[in-house]
Amino acid sequence: MSTRSFVSLTLVILLNTCVSAQAIGDDLSTSESEHVSRQLPLGELGRVIELGREIVENTKDHPLSKAYVGNSLNCTSCHLDAGTHPEAASFLGVAAAYPAWSPREQRVITLQDRALNCFMRSENGIRPPVGSEVAIAITAYITWLSTDQPIRMNPDKPLGPNHVRPLKDSVGDIDRGKPLYEDYCASCHGDDGLGSDDGPPVWGDKSYNDGAGLIRVPKLASWLKVAMPLDNASLSPQEALDIAAYINSHDRPKFNLQEHLPTDNQAGVFNGEAKE
């Protein structure tokens, strides 16, 4: 074999090897992104992350968070499986989108801002102090669920990479929604919408107020489409829209921002131990 032929053959082999290696790398990357294995850090950080998960799952009853909740919802009522559901208001990867521009607040907000604002709206309660134990624990847990995700701060909206995608259609019908609610939802959320042991209230004094994001029919419908019925999400887009229209046609608490803000001396706390 001539020297030129040998060099050409070597280059071909090297090229094929690089292509194969890249393909394997792509497969591994896809696999890892879909099946991320996370382990809690050791020590105090791991404890706080676990505390955050407990608060997310038991927000209305947890000793650290219940004073800030004004209804019967937990964070996981919307962020299914404690935020690990890949589609239903997922926490997966969301920390990588912050700080982000918020059209509602008309400013750039942090992940902590976003989590605490949910207490005012979805939880119909009082915004916990910035830097408080409950605030740090929840955001530590959400950040842990974004382990190894690339940072891509969102200049448009405070949404992460796995946010609920809007439906193409946006109009629901209340009259069509009523029998659909009775068929698909009432067994868990009650005929009166006030909840049961199997599901939280979807209207009334103990549900989200009219300042929450889910008060918008298209937003609620897009969530219903990927989340309900629980463990068997099977609604068509139109069914989701009709049910959302029916649910949001009922009375619920009115949102008044000033009633949900902490007192001035509780807006933020210093959570460190002062040392000289």
CSV table of C-alpha atoms in Angstrom, one decimal:
chain,number,residue,atom,x,y,z
A,1,MET,CA,0.0,0.0,0.0
A,2,SER,CA,1.3,3.4,-0.9
A,3,THR,CA,1.9,6.1,1.7
A,4,ARG,CA,-0.8,8.2,0.2
A,5,SER,CA,-3.3,5.4,0.3
A,6,PHE,CA,-2.4,4.6,3.9
A,7,VAL,CA,-3.0,8.2,5.0
A,8,SER,CA,-6.3,8.4,3.2
A,9,LEU,CA,-7.5,5.1,4.8
A,10,THR,CA,-6.4,6.4,8.2
A,11,LEU,CA,-8.3,9.6,7.7
A,12,VAL,CA,-11.5,7.7,6.7
A,13,ILE,CA,-11.2,5.5,9.8
A,14,LEU,CA,-10.7,8.5,12.1
A,15,LEU,CA,-13.6,10.4,10.5
A,16,ASN,CA,-15.9,7.4,11.0
A,17,THR,CA,-14.8,7.0,14.5
A,18,CYS,CA,-15.4,10.6,15.4
A,19,VAL,CA,-18.9,10.4,13.8
A,20,SER,CA,-19.7,7.3,15.7
A,21,ALA,CA,-18.5,8.8,18.9
A,22,GLN,CA,-20.6,11.9,18.3
A,23,ALA,CA,-23.7,9.7,17.8
A,24,ILE,CA,-23.0,7.8,21.0
A,25,GLY,CA,-22.5,11.1,22.8
A,26,ASP,CA,-25.8,12.4,21.4
A,27,ASP,CA,-27.6,9.3,22.6
A,28,LEU,CA,-26.1,9.6,26.0
A,29,SER,CA,-27.0,13.2,26.2
A,30,THR,CA,-30.6,12.5,25.3
A,31,SER,CA,-30.8,9.7,27.8
A,32,GLU,CA,-29.3,11.7,30.6
A,33,SER,CA,-31.7,14.6,29.9
A,34,GLU,CA,-34.7,12.4,30.1
A,35,HIS,CA,-33.6,10.3,33.1
A,36,VAL,CA,-31.5,12.7,35.2
A,37,SER,CA,-30.2,11.0,38.3
A,38,ARG,CA,-30.0,13.4,41.2
A,39,GLN,CA,-28.6,12.8,44.6
A,40,LEU,CA,-29.1,15.2,47.5
A,41,PRO,CA,-26.0,17.1,48.5
A,42,LEU,CA,-24.5,16.1,51.9
A,43,GLY,CA,-25.0,18.2,55.0
A,44,GLU,CA,-27.2,21.3,55.5
A,45,LEU,CA,-27.8,22.0,51.8
A,46,GLY,CA,-29.3,18.5,51.4
A,47,ARG,CA,-31.5,19.0,54.4
A,48,VAL,CA,-32.8,22.3,53.2
A,49,ILE,CA,-33.6,20.8,49.7
A,50,GLU,CA,-35.5,18.0,51.3
A,51,LEU,CA,-37.3,20.5,53.5
A,52,GLY,CA,-38.3,22.4,50.3
A,53,ARG,CA,-39.8,19.2,48.9
A,54,GLU,CA,-41.8,18.7,52.1
A,55,ILE,CA,-43.2,22.2,51.9
A,56,VAL,CA,-44.1,21.9,48.2
A,57,GLU,CA,-46.0,18.7,49.0
A,58,ASN,CA,-47.7,20.0,52.2
A,59,THR,CA,-47.8,23.7,51.8
A,60,LYS,CA,-51.1,24.4,53.5
A,61,ASP,CA,-50.2,22.3,56.5
A,62,HIS,CA,-46.4,22.6,56.9
A,63,PRO,CA,-45.4,24.5,60.0
A,64,LEU,CA,-43.2,26.8,58.0
A,65,SER,CA,-45.6,27.7,55.2
A,66,LYS,CA,-49.2,27.3,56.5
A,67,ALA,CA,-49.2,30.9,58.0
A,68,TYR,CA,-48.8,32.2,54.4
A,69,VAL,CA,-51.5,30.1,52.8
A,70,GLY,CA,-55.1,31.3,52.5
A,71,ASN,CA,-56.8,28.3,50.9
A,72,SER,CA,-56.7,24.5,50.7
A,73,LEU,CA,-54.0,24.2,47.9
A,74,ASN,CA,-50.5,22.9,48.1
A,75,CYS,CA,-47.8,23.7,45.5
A,76,THR,CA,-48.1,20.2,44.2
A,77,SER,CA,-51.8,20.8,43.5
A,78,CYS,CA,-50.7,22.5,40.3
A,79,HIS,CA,-47.0,21.4,40.1
A,80,LEU,CA,-47.8,17.7,40.0
A,81,ASP,CA,-45.6,15.1,41.6
A,82,ALA,CA,-43.9,17.8,43.6
A,83,GLY,CA,-42.9,19.5,40.4
A,84,THR,CA,-41.3,16.5,38.8
A,85,HIS,CA,-44.1,15.8,36.3
A,86,PRO,CA,-42.5,16.6,33.0
A,87,GLU,CA,-45.4,18.6,31.7
A,88,ALA,CA,-47.9,19.7,34.3
A,89,ALA,CA,-46.3,23.0,35.6
A,90,SER,CA,-43.0,21.2,35.8
A,91,PHE,CA,-40.2,22.5,38.0
A,92,LEU,CA,-37.6,20.5,36.0
A,93,GLY,CA,-35.1,22.9,34.6
A,94,VAL,CA,-37.0,26.0,35.6
A,95,ALA,CA,-34.3,27.6,37.8
A,96,ALA,CA,-32.1,27.9,34.7
A,97,ALA,CA,-34.5,30.5,33.3
A,98,TYR,CA,-34.0,33.0,36.1
A,99,PRO,CA,-33.6,35.9,36.5
A,100,ALA,CA,-36.3,36.6,33.9
A,101,TRP,CA,-38.4,39.4,32.6
A,102,SER,CA,-41.9,39.4,34.0
A,103,PRO,CA,-44.6,41.2,32.0
A,104,ARG,CA,-47.0,41.1,35.0
A,105,GLU,CA,-44.5,42.7,37.4
A,106,GLN,CA,-42.9,44.8,34.7
A,107,ARG,CA,-39.5,44.1,36.0
A,108,VAL,CA,-36.8,41.4,36.1
A,109,ILE,CA,-37.6,38.9,38.8
A,110,THR,CA,-35.7,36.1,40.5
A,111,LEU,CA,-36.8,32.5,41.1
A,112,GLN,CA,-37.5,33.4,44.7
A,113,ASP,CA,-39.8,36.3,43.6
A,114,ARG,CA,-41.7,33.9,41.3
A,115,ALA,CA,-42.2,31.3,44.0
A,116,LEU,CA,-43.3,33.8,46.7
A,117,ASN,CA,-45.7,35.5,44.3
A,118,CYS,CA,-47.6,32.2,44.0
A,119,PHE,CA,-48.4,32.5,47.7
A,120,MET,CA,-50.3,35.7,47.0
A,121,ARG,CA,-52.2,34.4,44.0
A,122,SER,CA,-52.5,30.6,43.7
A,123,GLU,CA,-52.4,30.1,47.5
A,124,ASN,CA,-54.5,33.3,48.1
A,125,GLY,CA,-52.2,34.0,51.0
A,126,ILE,CA,-49.5,36.4,52.2
A,127,ARG,CA,-46.1,36.7,50.4
A,128,PRO,CA,-43.4,35.1,52.7
A,129,PRO,CA,-40.4,37.3,53.4
A,130,VAL,CA,-37.6,37.3,51.0
A,131,GLY,CA,-34.7,35.3,52.5
A,132,SER,CA,-37.0,33.5,55.0
A,133,GLU,CA,-36.5,29.8,55.7
A,134,VAL,CA,-39.6,28.8,53.6
A,135,ALA,CA,-38.5,30.9,50.7
A,136,ILE,CA,-34.9,29.5,50.6
A,137,ALA,CA,-36.1,25.9,51.1
A,138,ILE,CA,-38.6,26.0,48.2
A,139,THR,CA,-36.2,27.6,45.8
A,140,ALA,CA,-33.4,25.3,46.9
A,141,TYR,CA,-35.5,22.4,46.0
A,142,ILE,CA,-36.6,23.8,42.6
A,143,THR,CA,-33.0,24.7,41.8
A,144,TRP,CA,-31.9,21.1,42.7
A,145,LEU,CA,-34.4,19.9,40.1
A,146,SER,CA,-32.5,22.0,37.5
A,147,THR,CA,-29.2,20.2,38.2
A,148,ASP,CA,-26.9,20.2,35.1
A,149,GLN,CA,-29.4,22.2,33.0
A,150,PRO,CA,-27.9,25.0,30.9
A,151,ILE,CA,-28.6,28.5,32.0
A,152,ARG,CA,-30.9,30.2,29.5
A,153,MET,CA,-32.4,33.3,31.2
A,154,ASN,CA,-35.7,34.2,29.7
A,155,PRO,CA,-36.0,37.8,28.4
A,156,ASP,CA,-39.7,37.4,27.5
A,157,LYS,CA,-41.6,35.6,30.4
A,158,PRO,CA,-40.7,33.9,33.7
A,159,LEU,CA,-41.1,30.4,32.2
A,160,GLY,CA,-38.7,27.5,32.2
A,161,PRO,CA,-37.9,25.0,29.4
A,162,ASN,CA,-40.7,22.6,30.3
A,163,HIS,CA,-43.5,25.1,30.8
A,164,VAL,CA,-47.0,24.2,29.7
A,165,ARG,CA,-47.5,24.8,26.0
A,166,PRO,CA,-50.6,26.9,25.1
A,167,LEU,CA,-53.3,25.3,23.1
A,168,LYS,CA,-53.9,26.4,19.6
A,169,ASP,CA,-57.6,27.1,20.3
A,170,SER,CA,-58.6,29.5,23.1
A,171,VAL,CA,-62.4,29.5,23.4
A,172,GLY,CA,-64.3,27.3,25.8
A,173,ASP,CA,-68.0,26.8,26.2
A,174,ILE,CA,-69.5,26.9,29.8
A,175,ASP,CA,-72.6,24.8,28.8
A,176,ARG,CA,-70.5,22.1,27.2
A,177,GLY,CA,-68.1,22.2,30.2
A,178,LYS,CA,-70.6,21.4,32.9
A,179,PRO,CA,-71.4,17.8,31.9
A,180,LEU,CA,-67.7,17.3,31.1
A,181,TYR,CA,-66.8,18.4,34.6
A,182,GLU,CA,-69.4,16.1,36.0
A,183,ASP,CA,-67.9,13.2,34.0
A,184,TYR,CA,-64.2,13.8,34.4
A,185,CYS,CA,-63.7,16.0,37.5
A,186,ALA,CA,-66.5,15.8,40.1
A,187,SER,CA,-65.5,12.5,41.5
A,188,CYS,CA,-62.3,14.1,42.9
A,189,HIS,CA,-63.1,17.8,43.2
A,190,GLY,CA,-66.8,17.5,44.2
A,191,ASP,CA,-70.0,18.3,42.4
A,192,ASP,CA,-69.8,21.7,44.1
A,193,GLY,CA,-66.2,22.2,43.1
A,194,LEU,CA,-65.1,22.6,46.8
A,195,GLY,CA,-62.8,19.6,46.8
A,196,SER,CA,-62.6,16.3,48.6
A,197,ASP,CA,-60.1,13.9,50.1
A,198,ASP,CA,-59.1,13.0,46.6
A,199,GLY,CA,-58.7,16.5,45.0
A,200,PRO,CA,-58.4,20.1,46.0
A,201,PRO,CA,-61.1,22.8,45.5
A,202,VAL,CA,-61.3,24.3,42.0
A,203,TRP,CA,-63.5,27.2,42.9
A,204,GLY,CA,-64.9,28.8,46.0
A,205,ASP,CA,-63.2,30.5,49.0
A,206,LYS,CA,-60.6,27.8,49.4
A,207,SER,CA,-59.3,27.7,45.7
A,208,TYR,CA,-57.0,30.1,43.8
A,209,ASN,CA,-58.1,33.7,43.6
A,210,ASP,CA,-58.8,35.7,40.5
A,211,GLY,CA,-55.3,37.1,40.3
A,212,ALA,CA,-53.8,33.6,39.7
A,213,GLY,CA,-52.6,32.6,36.3
A,214,LEU,CA,-55.1,29.8,36.1
A,215,ILE,CA,-58.0,32.2,36.1
A,216,ARG,CA,-57.2,32.7,32.4
A,217,VAL,CA,-59.2,30.0,30.5
A,218,PRO,CA,-56.5,29.2,27.9
A,219,LYS,CA,-53.9,28.8,30.6
A,220,LEU,CA,-56.0,26.5,32.8
A,221,ALA,CA,-57.1,24.5,29.7
A,222,SER,CA,-53.5,23.9,28.6
A,223,TRP,CA,-52.7,22.6,32.1
A,224,LEU,CA,-55.8,20.4,32.2
A,225,LYS,CA,-54.8,18.9,28.8
A,226,VAL,CA,-51.5,17.5,30.2
A,227,ALA,CA,-52.6,16.8,33.7
A,228,MET,CA,-56.2,15.6,34.0
A,229,PRO,CA,-57.8,13.2,34.7
A,230,LEU,CA,-55.0,12.5,37.1
A,231,ASP,CA,-52.6,9.8,35.9
A,232,ASN,CA,-54.6,9.4,32.7
A,233,ALA,CA,-54.5,12.8,30.9
A,234,SER,CA,-56.9,12.2,28.0
A,235,LEU,CA,-58.9,15.3,27.4
A,236,SER,CA,-59.1,16.7,23.9
A,237,PRO,CA,-58.1,20.4,23.5
A,238,GLN,CA,-61.7,21.4,23.2
A,239,GLU,CA,-62.8,19.4,26.2
A,240,ALA,CA,-60.0,21.0,28.3
A,241,LEU,CA,-61.1,24.5,27.1
A,242,ASP,CA,-64.8,23.8,27.9
A,243,ILE,CA,-64.0,22.4,31.4
A,244,ALA,CA,-61.7,25.4,32.1
A,245,ALA,CA,-64.5,27.8,31.0
A,246,TYR,CA,-66.9,26.1,33.3
A,247,ILE,CA,-64.5,26.0,36.3
A,248,ASN,CA,-63.6,29.7,36.0
A,249,SER,CA,-67.2,30.8,35.6
A,250,HIS,CA,-67.7,30.2,39.4
A,251,ASP,CA,-67.0,32.6,42.2
A,252,ARG,CA,-63.6,32.6,43.9
A,253,PRO,CA,-61.7,35.1,46.1
A,254,LYS,CA,-60.9,38.5,44.6
A,255,PHE,CA,-57.3,39.5,44.4
A,256,ASN,CA,-56.2,42.8,46.0
A,257,LEU,CA,-52.4,43.1,45.9
A,258,GLN,CA,-52.2,45.2,49.1
A,259,GLU,CA,-54.0,42.5,51.1
A,260,HIS,CA,-51.4,39.9,50.1
A,261,LEU,CA,-48.2,41.8,50.8
A,262,PRO,CA,-46.1,41.3,54.0
A,263,THR,CA,-45.7,44.1,56.4
A,264,ASP,CA,-42.8,46.4,55.7
A,265,ASN,CA,-40.7,44.9,58.4
A,266,GLN,CA,-41.2,41.4,57.0
A,267,ALA,CA,-40.5,42.2,53.3
A,268,GLY,CA,-37.1,40.5,53.7
A,269,VAL,CA,-35.0,38.9,56.4
A,270,PHE,CA,-31.3,38.6,57.1
A,271,ASN,CA,-30.9,34.8,57.4
A,272,GLY,CA,-27.3,34.6,58.4
A,273,GLU,CA,-25.5,34.4,61.6
A,274,ALA,CA,-23.6,37.7,62.2
A,275,LYS,CA,-19.9,37.2,63.0
A,276,GLU,CA,-17.3,39.8,63.8
